Every structure is written in structure tokens, then in C-alpha cells.
Coordinates of C-alpha atoms and ligand atoms in Angstrom, one line a residue:
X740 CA 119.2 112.6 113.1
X741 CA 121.0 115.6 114.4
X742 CA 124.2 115.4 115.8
X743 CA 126.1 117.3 119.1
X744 CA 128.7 118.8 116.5
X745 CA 125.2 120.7 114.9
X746 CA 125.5 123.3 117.2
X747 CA 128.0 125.9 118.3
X748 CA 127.8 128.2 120.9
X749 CA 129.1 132.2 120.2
X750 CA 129.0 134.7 122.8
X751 CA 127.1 138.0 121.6
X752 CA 127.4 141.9 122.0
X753 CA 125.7 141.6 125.5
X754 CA 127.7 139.1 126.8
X755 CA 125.1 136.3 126.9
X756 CA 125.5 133.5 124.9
X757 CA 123.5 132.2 122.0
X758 CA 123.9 128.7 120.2
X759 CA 124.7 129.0 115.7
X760 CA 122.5 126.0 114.1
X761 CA 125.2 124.8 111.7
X762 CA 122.8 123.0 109.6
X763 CA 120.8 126.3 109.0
X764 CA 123.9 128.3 109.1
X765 CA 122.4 130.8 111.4
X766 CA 122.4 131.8 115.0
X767 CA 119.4 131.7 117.5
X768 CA 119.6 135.0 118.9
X769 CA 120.8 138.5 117.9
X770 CA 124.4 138.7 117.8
X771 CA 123.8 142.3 119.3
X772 CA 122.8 140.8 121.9
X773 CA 120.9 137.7 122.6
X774 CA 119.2 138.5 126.3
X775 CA 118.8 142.0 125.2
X776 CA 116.4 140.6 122.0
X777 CA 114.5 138.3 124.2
X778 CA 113.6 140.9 126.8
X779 CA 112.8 143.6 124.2
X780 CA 111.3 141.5 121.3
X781 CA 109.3 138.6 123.7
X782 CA 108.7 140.1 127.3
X783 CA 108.4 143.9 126.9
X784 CA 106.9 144.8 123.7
X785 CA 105.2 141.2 123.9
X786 CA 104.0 139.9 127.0
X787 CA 104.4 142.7 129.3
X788 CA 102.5 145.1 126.3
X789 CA 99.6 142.7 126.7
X790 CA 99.5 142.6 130.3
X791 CA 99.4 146.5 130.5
X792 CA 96.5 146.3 128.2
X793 CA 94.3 142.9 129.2
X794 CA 94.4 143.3 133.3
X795 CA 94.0 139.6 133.7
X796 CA 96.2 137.5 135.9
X797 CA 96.1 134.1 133.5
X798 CA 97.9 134.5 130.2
X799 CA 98.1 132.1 127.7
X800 CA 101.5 132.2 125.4
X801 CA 102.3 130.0 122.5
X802 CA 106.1 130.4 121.3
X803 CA 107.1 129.2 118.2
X804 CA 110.8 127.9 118.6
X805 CA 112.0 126.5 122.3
X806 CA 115.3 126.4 121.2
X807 CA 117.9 127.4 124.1
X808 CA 114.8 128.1 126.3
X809 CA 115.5 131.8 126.9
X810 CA 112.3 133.5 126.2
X811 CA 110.6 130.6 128.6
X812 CA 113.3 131.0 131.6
X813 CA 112.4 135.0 131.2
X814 CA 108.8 134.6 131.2
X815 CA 108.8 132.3 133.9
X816 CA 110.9 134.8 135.9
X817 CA 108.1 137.3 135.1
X818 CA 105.4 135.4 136.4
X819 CA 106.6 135.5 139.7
X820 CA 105.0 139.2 139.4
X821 CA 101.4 138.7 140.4
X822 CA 100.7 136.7 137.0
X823 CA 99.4 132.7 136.0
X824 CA 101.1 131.9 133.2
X825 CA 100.6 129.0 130.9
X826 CA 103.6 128.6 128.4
X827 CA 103.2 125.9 125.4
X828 CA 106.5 126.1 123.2
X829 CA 107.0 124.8 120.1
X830 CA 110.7 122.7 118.8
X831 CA 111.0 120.2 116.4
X832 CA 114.8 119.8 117.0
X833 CA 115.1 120.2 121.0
X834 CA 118.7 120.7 122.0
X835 CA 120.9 118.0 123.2
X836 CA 121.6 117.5 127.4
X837 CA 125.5 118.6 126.8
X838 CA 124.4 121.6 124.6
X839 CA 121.9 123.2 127.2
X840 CA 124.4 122.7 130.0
X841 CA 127.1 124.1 128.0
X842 CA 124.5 126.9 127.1
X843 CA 123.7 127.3 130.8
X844 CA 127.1 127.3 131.9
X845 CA 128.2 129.8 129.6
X846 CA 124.9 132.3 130.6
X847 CA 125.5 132.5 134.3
X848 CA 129.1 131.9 134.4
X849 CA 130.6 134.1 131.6
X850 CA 127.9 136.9 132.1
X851 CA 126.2 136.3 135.5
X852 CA 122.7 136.8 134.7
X853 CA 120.0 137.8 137.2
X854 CA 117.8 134.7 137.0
X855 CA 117.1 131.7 138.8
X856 CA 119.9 128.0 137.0
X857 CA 117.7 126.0 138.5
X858 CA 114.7 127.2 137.6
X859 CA 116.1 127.0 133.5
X860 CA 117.0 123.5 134.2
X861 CA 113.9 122.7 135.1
X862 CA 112.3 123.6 132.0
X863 CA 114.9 121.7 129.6
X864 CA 114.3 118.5 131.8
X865 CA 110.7 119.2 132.0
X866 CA 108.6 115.9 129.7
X867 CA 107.4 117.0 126.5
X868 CA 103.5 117.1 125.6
X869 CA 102.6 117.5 129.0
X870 CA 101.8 120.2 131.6
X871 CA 104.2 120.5 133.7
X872 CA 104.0 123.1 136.7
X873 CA 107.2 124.3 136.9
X874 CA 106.2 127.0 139.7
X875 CA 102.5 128.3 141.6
X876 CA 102.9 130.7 138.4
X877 CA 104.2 129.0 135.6
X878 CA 102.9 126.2 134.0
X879 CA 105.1 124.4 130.9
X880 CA 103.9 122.1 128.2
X881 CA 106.4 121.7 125.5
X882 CA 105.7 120.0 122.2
X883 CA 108.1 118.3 119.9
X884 CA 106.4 119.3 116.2
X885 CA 106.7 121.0 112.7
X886 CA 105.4 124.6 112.9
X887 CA 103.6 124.0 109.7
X888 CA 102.2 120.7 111.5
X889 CA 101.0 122.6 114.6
X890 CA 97.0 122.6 115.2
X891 CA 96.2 124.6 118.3
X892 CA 93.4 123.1 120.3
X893 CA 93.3 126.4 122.3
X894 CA 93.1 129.9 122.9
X895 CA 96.5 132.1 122.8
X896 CA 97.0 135.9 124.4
X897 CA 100.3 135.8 123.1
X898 CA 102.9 134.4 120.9
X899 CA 106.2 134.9 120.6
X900 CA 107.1 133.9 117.0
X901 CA 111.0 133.4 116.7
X902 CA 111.4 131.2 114.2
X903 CA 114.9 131.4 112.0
X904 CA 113.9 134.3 109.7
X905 CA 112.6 133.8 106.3
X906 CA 115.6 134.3 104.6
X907 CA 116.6 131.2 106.3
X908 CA 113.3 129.2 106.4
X909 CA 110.4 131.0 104.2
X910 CA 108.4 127.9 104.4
X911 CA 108.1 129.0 108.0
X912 CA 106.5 132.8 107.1
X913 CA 103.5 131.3 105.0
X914 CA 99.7 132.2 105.1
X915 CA 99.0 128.9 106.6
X916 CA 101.1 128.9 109.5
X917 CA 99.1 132.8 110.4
X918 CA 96.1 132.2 109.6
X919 CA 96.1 129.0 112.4
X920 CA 98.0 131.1 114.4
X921 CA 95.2 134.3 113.6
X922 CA 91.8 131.6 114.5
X923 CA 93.7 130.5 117.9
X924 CA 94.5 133.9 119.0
X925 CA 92.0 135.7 121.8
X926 CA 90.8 139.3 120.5
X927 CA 93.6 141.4 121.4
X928 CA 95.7 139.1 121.8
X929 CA 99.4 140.2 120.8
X930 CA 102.4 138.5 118.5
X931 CA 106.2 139.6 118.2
X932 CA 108.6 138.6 116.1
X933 CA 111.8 140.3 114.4
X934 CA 110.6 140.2 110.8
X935 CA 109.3 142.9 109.3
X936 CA 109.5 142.1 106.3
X937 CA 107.2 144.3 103.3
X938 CA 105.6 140.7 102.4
X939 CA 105.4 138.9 105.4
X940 CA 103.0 142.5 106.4
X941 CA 101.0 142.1 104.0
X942 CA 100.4 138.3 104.1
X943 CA 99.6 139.4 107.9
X944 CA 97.0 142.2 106.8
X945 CA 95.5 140.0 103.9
X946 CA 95.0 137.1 107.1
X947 CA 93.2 139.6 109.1
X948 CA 95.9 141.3 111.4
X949 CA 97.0 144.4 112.5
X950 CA 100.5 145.6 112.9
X951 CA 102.8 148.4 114.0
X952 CA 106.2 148.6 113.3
X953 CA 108.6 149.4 116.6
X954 CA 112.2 150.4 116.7
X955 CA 114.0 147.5 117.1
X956 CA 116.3 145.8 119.8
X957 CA 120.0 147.5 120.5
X958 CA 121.2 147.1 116.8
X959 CA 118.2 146.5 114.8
X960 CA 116.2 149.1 113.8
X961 CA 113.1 147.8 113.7
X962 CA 110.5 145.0 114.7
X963 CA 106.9 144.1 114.7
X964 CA 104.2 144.2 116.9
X965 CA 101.3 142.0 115.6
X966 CA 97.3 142.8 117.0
X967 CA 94.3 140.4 116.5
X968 CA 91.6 142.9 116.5
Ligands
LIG1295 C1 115.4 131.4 116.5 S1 115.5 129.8 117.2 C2 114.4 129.9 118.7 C3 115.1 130.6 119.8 C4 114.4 130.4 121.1 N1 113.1 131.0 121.2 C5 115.3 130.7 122.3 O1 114.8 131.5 123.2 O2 116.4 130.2 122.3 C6 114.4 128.9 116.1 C7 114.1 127.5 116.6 O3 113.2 126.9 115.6 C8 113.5 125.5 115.5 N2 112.9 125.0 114.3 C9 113.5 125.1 113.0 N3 112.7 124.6 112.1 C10 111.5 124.2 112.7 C11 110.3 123.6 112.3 N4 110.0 123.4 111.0 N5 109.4 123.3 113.3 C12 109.6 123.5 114.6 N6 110.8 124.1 115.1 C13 111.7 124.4 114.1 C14 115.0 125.4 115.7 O4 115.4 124.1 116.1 C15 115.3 126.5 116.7 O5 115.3 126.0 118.0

């Protein structure tokens, strides 16, 4: 069982906060800057990427990793622009009531951020496995499982993968885990992630991927942009 005292939150270079995982020893976010991360990583080389490329208005996105429930509150915000959205995320270790609010607290009170409290409660109290419709745009279907365990009975545009990095977790950067992740993806379809890695890129190529590798979020110098052909 995980315990409350499992979790500390940090403030990063950006002002926003992120939450440290003391029983992986390692933060959530990019302590350059956690919003900064999740709208360069997730919605803009991600998300919005696809959109510019696949005119359609209903998008599919699998996230691996709810955690704080960032990259969800910002995509719901994005859907508000002329987009359907269907959002199925991915925790095996959902955060505690007191942590979320504490995380909340801390993202619109210490740095005053341009989006909606409300709307990010909503998706923490939203039930899990189940579609929820959080807005006309945004639909919400959260499911409490392993990544490894994950079996995707549908079709994905795009997935955000933010697990903890390999050097953390390698068990989550195996073949397995892509190759599911390649047969469930639409053609064109588009993955992000942090890791670029020299293996994990050619585990992706060997799978049947195409990547590019893109500078990186303030502080990073690179990331990875992940095609299905
Ligand atoms: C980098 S954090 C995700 C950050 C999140 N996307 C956000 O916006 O806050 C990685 C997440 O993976 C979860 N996790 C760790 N091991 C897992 C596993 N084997 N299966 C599913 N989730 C796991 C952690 O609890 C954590 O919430």
C-alpha cells in the first residue's frame, strides 16, 4: 500500500509545481519546469503536431502515466478549440485526495496558472474505468493498471508516453510495452516522450517506428517525436 508521506511536492524552474515519488526517488515533471514540459513535450510537439497534420476534429489519446493530471487538465483546455477529444490515461498508483489538492493549491495559488481549478478537479474525482464526459469536448476514461498489463481494445492518434524514465523503471521501455502500443496506434498517428535514449530508438525502429529527434523543453536539449507510418 502506498502511503500520503510517498509523495512530496517541489516547486520547479517555472514556478509550477510537480510532486517527487519517494519510493522511486524521482520527480514527475522536469525540474526546469514542470508546465513548461507538458505543453512542449505532450500538447505542442504531440497533440497539437497531429492535429496540424490529420484535419479531424475526434482525436483519440492514450497517456501512459496520470499522475498529477497535468497533461489531461491541458488537453482538456485544448479541446475547447474546435476539437473532440477522447482521453484514456493510464496510473497504477493514482494520487491520494490530500496530495492532488495540495498539488492544485500550489499550481494556481503559488503560480497562478491560466486554466480552468475546477475543470482539474473534475478529472481527479472523475470514476475510474469509465467514460466520463467531463466537457461537450472532452471525454475521460481513466484506468487503474500496470503499463506492461495494458491491452488496448482500440485505436490511438496519440500517446503521450511519460512514464518515470528508464533509468528509473527500464521494465517500462521494453519491446512489449511498443509493440502493443505500435498495433493500437492509427497510421500516422504520433507518440512523445522525453527519452531519447540510443536503445530505446532502436528497440522503436526494430518494432516498426519512425522517429525524429527534437530539441528539447527549456533545459533539455532533446526529445523524441515517435511516427507510426
Ligand atoms: C512521470 S509520472 C506521470 C506524470 C503525469 N503525466 C502528469 O502529468 O503528472 C509517471 C507515472 O507513472 C506511474 N507509474 C509508475 N509505475 C507504473 C506502472 N508500472 N504502471 C502504471 N503506472 C505506473 C506513477 O505513479 C506516475 O504517476
Amino acid at each position: 500500500m502506498r502511503k500520503e508521506e510517498d509523495h512530496l511536492l517541489k516547486i520547479t524552474a517555472d514556478g509550477t509545481p510537480t510532486i517527487q515519488s519517494k519510493i522511486y526517488n524521482t520527480e514527475f515533471h522536469s525540474m526546469h519546469g514542470a508546465l513548461n514540459e507538458s505543453l512542449y513535450v505532450y500538447l505542442d510537439k504531440g497533440l497539437r503536431y497531429y492535429h496540424e497534420n490529420n484535419p479531424k476534429k475526434n482525436i483519440k489519446v492514450l497517456e501512459y502515466g496520470f499522475g498529477t493530471g497535468l497533461n489531461a487538465l491541458l488537453t482538456a483546455d485544448l479541446a475547447h478549440e474546435n476539437l473532440i477529444i477522447n482521453y484514456h490515461s493510464l496510473e497504477l498508483f493514482p494520487l491520494s485526495v490530500d496530495t492532488y489538492l495540495n498539488y492544485s493549491e500550489l499550481l494556481w495559488e503559488k503560480s497562478d496558472v491560466p486554466y480552468n481549478k475546477e475543470l482539474f478537479n473534475q478529472l481527479h474525482v472523475a470514476e475510474w474505468e469509465k467514460n466520463v464526459s467531463i466537457s461537450p469536448h472532452f471525454t475521460l476514461f481513466k484506468q487503474k493498471c500496470d503499463f506492461r498489463e495494458f491491452r488496448p481494445e482500440s485505436t490511438f492518434d496519440v500517446v503521450f508516453y511519460d512514464a518515470f524514465g528508464p533509468g528509473t523503471q527500464p521494465e517500462l521501455w521494453g519491446k512489449d510495452i511498443f509493440e502493443r502500443i505500435f498495433q493500437a496506434m492509427s497510421s500516422g498517428g504520433v507518440l512523445t516522450t522525453f527519452c531519447v535514449q540510443g536503445v530505446f530508438r532502436r528497440m522503436l525502429s526494430a518494432v516498426g517506428f519512425e522517429w525524429k529527434k527534437l530539441p528539447g523543453p527549456p533545459g533539455k536539449r532533446e526529445m523524441l517525436r515517435v511516427l507510426k507510418p
